[in-house]
mmCIF file of N, CA and C in Angstrom:
data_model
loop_
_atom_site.group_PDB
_atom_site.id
_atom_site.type_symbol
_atom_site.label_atom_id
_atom_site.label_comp_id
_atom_site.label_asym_id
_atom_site.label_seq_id
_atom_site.Cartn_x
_atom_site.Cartn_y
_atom_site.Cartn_z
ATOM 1 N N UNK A 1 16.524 45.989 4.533
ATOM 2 C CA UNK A 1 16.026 44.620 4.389
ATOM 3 C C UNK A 1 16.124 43.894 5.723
ATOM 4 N N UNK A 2 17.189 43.894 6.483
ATOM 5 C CA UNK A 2 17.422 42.992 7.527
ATOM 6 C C UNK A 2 16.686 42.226 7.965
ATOM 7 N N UNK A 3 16.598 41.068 7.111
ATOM 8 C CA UNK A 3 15.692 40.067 7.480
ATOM 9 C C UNK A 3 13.959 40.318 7.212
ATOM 10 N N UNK A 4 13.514 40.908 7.402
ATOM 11 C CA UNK A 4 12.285 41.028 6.715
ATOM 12 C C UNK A 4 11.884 41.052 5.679
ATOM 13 N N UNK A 5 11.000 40.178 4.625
ATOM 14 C CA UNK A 5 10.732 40.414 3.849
ATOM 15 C C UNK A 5 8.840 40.843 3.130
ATOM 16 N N UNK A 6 8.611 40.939 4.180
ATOM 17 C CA UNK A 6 7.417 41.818 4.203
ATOM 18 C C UNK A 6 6.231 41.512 5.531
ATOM 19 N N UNK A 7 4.736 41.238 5.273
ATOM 20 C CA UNK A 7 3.723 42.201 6.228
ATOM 21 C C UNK A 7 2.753 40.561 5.746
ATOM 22 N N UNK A 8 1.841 40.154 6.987
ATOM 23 C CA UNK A 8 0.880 39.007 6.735
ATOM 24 C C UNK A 8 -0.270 39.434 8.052
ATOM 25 N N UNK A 9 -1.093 39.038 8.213
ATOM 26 C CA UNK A 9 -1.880 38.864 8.887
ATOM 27 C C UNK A 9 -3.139 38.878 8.635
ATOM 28 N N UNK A 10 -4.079 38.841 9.749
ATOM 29 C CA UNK A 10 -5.707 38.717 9.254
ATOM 30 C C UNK A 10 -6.039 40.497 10.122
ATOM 31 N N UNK A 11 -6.837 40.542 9.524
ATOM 32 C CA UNK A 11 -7.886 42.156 9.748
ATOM 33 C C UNK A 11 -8.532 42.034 11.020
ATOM 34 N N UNK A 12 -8.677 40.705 11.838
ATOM 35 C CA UNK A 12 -9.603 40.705 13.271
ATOM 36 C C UNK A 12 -9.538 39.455 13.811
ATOM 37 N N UNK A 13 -10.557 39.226 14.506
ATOM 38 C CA UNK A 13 -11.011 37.742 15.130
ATOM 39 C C UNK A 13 -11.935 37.234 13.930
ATOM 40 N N UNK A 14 -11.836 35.849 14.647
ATOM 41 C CA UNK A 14 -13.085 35.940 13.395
ATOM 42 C C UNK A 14 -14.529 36.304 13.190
ATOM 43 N N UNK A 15 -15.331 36.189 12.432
ATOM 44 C CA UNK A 15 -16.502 36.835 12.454
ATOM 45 C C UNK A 15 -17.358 36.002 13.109
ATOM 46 N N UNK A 16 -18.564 36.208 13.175
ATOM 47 C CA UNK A 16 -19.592 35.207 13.901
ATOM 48 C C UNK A 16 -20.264 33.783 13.537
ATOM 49 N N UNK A 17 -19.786 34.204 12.131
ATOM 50 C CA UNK A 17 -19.912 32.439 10.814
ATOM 51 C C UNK A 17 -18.303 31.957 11.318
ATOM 52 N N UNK A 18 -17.304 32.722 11.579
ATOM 53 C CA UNK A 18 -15.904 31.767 11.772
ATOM 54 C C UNK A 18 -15.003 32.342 10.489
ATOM 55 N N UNK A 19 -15.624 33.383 9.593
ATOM 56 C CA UNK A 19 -14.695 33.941 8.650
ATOM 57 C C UNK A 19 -13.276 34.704 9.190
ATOM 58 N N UNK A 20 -12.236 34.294 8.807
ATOM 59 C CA UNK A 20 -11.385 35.659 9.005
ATOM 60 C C UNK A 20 -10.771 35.981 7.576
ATOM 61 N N UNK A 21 -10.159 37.143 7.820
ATOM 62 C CA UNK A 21 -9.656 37.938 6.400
ATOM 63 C C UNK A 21 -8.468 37.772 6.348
ATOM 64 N N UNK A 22 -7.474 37.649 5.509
ATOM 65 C CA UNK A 22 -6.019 37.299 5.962
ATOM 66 C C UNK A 22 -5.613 38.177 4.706
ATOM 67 N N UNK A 23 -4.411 39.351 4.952
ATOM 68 C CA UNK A 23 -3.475 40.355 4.052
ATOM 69 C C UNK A 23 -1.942 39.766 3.838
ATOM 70 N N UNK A 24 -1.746 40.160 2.807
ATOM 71 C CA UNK A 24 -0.274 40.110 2.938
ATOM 72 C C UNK A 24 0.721 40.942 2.162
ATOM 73 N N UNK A 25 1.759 41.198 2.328
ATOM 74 C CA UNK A 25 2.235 42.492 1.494
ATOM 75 C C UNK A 25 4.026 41.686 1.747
ATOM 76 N N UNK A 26 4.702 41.931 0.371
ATOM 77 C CA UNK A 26 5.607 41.458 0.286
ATOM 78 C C UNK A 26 6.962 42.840 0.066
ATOM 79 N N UNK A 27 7.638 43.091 0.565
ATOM 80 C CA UNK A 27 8.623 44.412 -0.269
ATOM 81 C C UNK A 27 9.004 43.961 -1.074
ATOM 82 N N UNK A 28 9.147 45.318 -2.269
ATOM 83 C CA UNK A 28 9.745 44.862 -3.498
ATOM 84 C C UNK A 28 10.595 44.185 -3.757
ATOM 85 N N UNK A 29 12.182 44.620 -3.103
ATOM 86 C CA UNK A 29 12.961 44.017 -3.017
ATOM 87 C C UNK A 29 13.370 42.199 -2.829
ATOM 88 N N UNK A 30 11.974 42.131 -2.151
ATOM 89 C CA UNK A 30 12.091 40.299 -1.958
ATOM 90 C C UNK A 30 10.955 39.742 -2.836
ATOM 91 N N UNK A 31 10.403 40.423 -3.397
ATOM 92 C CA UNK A 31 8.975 39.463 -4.319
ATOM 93 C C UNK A 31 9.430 38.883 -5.562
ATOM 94 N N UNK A 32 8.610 38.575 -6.094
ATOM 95 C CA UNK A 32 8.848 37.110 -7.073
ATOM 96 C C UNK A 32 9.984 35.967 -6.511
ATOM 97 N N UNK A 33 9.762 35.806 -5.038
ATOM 98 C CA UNK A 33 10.638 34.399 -4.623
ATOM 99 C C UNK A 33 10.030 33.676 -4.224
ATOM 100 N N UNK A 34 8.345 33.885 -4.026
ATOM 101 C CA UNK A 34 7.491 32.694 -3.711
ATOM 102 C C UNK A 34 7.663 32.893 -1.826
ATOM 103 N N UNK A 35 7.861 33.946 -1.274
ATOM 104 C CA UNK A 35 7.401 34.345 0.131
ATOM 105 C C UNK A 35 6.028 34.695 0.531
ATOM 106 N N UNK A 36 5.061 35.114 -0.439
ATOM 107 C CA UNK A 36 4.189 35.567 -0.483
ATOM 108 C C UNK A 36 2.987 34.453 -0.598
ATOM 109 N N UNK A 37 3.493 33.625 -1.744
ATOM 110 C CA UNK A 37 2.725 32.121 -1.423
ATOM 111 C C UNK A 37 3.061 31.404 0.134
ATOM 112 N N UNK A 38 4.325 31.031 0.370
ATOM 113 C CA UNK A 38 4.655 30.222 1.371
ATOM 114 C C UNK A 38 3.849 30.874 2.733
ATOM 115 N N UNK A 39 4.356 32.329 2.400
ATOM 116 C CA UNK A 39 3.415 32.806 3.315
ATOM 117 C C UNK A 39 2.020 32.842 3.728
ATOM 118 N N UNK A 40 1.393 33.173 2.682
ATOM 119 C CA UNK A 40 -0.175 33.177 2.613
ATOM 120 C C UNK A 40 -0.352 31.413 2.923
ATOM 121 N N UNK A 41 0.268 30.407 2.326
ATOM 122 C CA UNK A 41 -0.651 29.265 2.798
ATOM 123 C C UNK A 41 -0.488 29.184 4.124
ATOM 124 N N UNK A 42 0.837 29.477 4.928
ATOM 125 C CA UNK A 42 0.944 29.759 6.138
ATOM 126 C C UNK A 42 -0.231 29.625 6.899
ATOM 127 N N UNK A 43 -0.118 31.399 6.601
ATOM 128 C CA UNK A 43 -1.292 31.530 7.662
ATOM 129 C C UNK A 43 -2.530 31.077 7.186
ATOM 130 N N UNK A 44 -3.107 30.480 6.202
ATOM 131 C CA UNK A 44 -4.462 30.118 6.143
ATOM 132 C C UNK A 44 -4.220 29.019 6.473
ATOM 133 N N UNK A 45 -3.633 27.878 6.354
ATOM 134 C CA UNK A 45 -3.261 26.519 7.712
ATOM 135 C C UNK A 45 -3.567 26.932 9.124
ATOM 136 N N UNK A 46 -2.595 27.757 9.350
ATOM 137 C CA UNK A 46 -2.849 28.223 10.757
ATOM 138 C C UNK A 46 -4.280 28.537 11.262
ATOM 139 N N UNK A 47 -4.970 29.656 10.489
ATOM 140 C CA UNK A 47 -6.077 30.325 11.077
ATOM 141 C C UNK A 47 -6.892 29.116 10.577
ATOM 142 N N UNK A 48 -7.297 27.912 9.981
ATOM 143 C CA UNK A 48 -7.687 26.562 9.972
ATOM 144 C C UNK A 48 -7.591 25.342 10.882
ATOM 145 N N UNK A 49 -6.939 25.844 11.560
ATOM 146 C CA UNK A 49 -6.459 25.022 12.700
ATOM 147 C C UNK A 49 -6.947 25.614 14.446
ATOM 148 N N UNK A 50 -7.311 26.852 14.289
ATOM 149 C CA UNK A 50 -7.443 27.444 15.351
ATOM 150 C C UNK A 50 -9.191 27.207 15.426
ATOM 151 N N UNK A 51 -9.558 27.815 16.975
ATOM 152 C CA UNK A 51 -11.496 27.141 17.001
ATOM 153 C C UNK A 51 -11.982 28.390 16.851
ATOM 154 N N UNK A 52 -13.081 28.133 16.082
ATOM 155 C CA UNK A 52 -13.839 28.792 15.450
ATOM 156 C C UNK A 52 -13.362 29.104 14.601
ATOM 157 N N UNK A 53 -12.736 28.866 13.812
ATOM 158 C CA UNK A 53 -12.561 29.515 12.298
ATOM 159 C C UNK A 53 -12.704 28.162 11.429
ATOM 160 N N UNK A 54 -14.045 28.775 10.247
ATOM 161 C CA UNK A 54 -14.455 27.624 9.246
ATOM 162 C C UNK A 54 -14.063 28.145 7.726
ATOM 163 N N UNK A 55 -13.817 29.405 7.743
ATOM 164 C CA UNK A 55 -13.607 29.672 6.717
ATOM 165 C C UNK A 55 -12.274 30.768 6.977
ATOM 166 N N UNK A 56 -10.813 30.692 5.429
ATOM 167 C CA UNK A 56 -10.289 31.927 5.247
ATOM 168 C C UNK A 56 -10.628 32.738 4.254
ATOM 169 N N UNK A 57 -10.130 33.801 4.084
ATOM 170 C CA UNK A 57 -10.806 34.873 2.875
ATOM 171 C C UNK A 57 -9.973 35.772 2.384
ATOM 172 N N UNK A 58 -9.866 36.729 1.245
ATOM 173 C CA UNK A 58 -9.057 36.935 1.267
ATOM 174 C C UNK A 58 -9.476 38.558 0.438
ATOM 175 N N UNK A 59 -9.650 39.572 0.125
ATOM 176 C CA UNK A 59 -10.282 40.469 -0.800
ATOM 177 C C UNK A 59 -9.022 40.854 -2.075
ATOM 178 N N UNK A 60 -9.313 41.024 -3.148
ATOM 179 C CA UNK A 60 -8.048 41.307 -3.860
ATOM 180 C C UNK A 60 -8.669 41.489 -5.320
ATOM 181 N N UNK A 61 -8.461 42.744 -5.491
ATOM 182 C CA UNK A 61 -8.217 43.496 -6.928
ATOM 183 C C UNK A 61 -8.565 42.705 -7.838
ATOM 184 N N UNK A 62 -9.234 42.625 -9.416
ATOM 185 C CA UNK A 62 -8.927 41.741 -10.187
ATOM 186 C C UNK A 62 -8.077 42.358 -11.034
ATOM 187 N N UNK A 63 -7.461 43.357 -11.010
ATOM 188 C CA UNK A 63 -6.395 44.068 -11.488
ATOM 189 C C UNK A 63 -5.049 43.162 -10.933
ATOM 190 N N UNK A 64 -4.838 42.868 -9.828
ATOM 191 C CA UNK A 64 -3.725 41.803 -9.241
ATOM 192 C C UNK A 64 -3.606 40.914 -9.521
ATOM 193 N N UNK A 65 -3.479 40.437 -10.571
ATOM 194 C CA UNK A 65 -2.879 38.736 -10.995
ATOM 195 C C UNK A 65 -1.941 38.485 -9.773
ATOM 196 N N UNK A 66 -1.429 39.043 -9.423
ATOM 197 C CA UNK A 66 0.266 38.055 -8.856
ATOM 198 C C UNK A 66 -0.916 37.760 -7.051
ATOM 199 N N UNK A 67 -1.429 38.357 -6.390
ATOM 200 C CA UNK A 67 -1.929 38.351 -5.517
ATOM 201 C C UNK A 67 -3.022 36.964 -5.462
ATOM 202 N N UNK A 68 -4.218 37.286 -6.630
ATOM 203 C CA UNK A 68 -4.732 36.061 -7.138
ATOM 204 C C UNK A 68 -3.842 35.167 -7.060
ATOM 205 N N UNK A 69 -2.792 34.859 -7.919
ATOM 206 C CA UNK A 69 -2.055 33.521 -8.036
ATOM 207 C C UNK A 69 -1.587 33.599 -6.207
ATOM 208 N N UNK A 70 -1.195 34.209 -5.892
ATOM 209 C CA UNK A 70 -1.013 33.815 -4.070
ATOM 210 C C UNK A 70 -2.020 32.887 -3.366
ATOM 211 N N UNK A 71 -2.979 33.782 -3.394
ATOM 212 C CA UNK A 71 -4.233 33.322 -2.930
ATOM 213 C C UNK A 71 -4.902 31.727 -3.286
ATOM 214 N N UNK A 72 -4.532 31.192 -4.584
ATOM 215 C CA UNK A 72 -4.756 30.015 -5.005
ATOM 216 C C UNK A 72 -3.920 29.020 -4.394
ATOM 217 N N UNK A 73 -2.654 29.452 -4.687
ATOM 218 C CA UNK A 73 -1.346 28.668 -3.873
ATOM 219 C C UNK A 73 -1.846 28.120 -2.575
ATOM 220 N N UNK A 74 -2.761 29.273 -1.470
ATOM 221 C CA UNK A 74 -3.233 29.036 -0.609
ATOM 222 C C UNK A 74 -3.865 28.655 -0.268
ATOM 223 N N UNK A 75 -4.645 27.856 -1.554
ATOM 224 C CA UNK A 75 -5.900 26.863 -1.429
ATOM 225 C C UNK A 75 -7.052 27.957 -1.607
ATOM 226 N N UNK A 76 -7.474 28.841 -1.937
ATOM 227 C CA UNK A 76 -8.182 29.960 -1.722
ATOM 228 C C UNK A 76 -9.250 29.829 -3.198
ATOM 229 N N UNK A 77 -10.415 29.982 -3.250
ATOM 230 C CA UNK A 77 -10.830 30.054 -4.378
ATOM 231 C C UNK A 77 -11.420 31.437 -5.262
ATOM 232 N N UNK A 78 -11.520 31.710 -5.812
ATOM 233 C CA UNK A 78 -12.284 32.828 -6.839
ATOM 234 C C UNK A 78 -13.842 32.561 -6.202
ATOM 235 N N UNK A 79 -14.275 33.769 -5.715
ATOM 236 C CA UNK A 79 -15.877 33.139 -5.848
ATOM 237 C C UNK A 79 -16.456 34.676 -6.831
ATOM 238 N N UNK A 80 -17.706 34.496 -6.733
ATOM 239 C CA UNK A 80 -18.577 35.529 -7.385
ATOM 240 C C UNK A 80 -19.015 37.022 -6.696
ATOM 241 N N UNK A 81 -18.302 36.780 -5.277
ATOM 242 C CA UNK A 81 -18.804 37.868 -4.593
ATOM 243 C C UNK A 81 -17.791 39.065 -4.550
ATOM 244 N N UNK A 82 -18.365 40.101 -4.614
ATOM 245 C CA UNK A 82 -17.300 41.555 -4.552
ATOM 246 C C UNK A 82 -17.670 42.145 -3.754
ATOM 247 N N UNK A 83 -16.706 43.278 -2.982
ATOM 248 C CA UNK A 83 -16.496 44.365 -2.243
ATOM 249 C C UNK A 83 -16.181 45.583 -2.786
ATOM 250 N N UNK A 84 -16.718 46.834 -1.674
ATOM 251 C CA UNK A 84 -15.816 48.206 -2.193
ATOM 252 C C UNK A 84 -14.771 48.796 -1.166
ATOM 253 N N UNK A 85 -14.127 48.635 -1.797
ATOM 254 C CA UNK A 85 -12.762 48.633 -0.646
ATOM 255 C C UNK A 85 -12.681 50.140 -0.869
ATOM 256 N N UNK A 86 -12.042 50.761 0.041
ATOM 257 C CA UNK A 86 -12.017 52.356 0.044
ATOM 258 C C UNK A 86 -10.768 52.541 -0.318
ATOM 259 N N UNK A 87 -9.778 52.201 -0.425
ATOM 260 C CA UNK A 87 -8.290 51.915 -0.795
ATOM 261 C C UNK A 87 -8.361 51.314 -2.399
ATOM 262 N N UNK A 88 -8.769 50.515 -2.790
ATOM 263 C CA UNK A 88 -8.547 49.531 -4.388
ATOM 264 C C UNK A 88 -9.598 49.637 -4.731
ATOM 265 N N UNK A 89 -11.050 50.338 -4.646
ATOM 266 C CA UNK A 89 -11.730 49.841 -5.169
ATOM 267 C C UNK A 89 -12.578 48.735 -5.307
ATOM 268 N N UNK A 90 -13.573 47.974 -6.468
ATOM 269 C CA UNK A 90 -13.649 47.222 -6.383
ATOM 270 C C UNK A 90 -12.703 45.758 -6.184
ATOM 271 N N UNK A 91 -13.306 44.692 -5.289
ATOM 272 C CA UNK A 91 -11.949 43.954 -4.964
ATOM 273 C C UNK A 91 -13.190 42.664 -5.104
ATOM 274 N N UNK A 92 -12.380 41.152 -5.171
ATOM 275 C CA UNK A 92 -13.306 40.315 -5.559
ATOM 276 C C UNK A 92 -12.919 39.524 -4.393
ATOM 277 N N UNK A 93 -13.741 38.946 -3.668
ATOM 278 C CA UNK A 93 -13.610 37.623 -2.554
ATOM 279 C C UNK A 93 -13.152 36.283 -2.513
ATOM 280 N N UNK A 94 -11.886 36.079 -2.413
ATOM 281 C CA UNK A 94 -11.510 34.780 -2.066
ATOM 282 C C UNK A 94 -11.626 33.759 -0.888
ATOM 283 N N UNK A 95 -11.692 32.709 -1.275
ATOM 284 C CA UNK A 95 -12.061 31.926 0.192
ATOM 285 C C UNK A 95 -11.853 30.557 0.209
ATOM 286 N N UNK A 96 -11.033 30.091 1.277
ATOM 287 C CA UNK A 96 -11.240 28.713 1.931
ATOM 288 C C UNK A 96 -12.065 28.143 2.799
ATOM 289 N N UNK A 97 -12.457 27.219 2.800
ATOM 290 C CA UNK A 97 -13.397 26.503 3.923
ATOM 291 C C UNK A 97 -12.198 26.028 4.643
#
């Protein structure tokens, strides 16, 4: 554990609209304490604050409730659009302006 309690970041720069993708992964050992929210709004403040970025995003399972509920925490919305992730499968698109 020593001090870490898990993994955040975005997948790149942002794209050429100003999208970036933002991950986050919590270890078992520390989840359900609400690091994963605090975290995720984190960095979508952050990457909101930086130039060129108009939008955050987020891809995630609809099999993942607990991830979804992150993602909301983070201001993030449900939209209609999906991906095929080569890892999960279908995954559904979240996003902040």
């Amino acid at each position: 554990f020593k001090g870490q309690v898990g993994m955040g970041g975005f997948t790149g720069p942002p794209e050429e609209v100003g999208n970036v993708t933002m991950g986050y992964s919590i270890f078992p050992e520390c989840q359900r304490r609400g690091y994963a929210s605090e975290g995720a709004r984190a960095l979508a403040d952050w990457a909101l604050s930086q130039p060129g970025v108009t939008c955050v995003q987020a891809t995630i399972s609809p099999r993942n409730v607990a991830s979804g509920r992150v993602a909301a925490y983070a201001g993030l919305n449900r939209t209609d659009a999906t991906e095929d992730d080569p890892d999960e499968g279908l995954v559904v698109v979240w996003q902040r302006p």
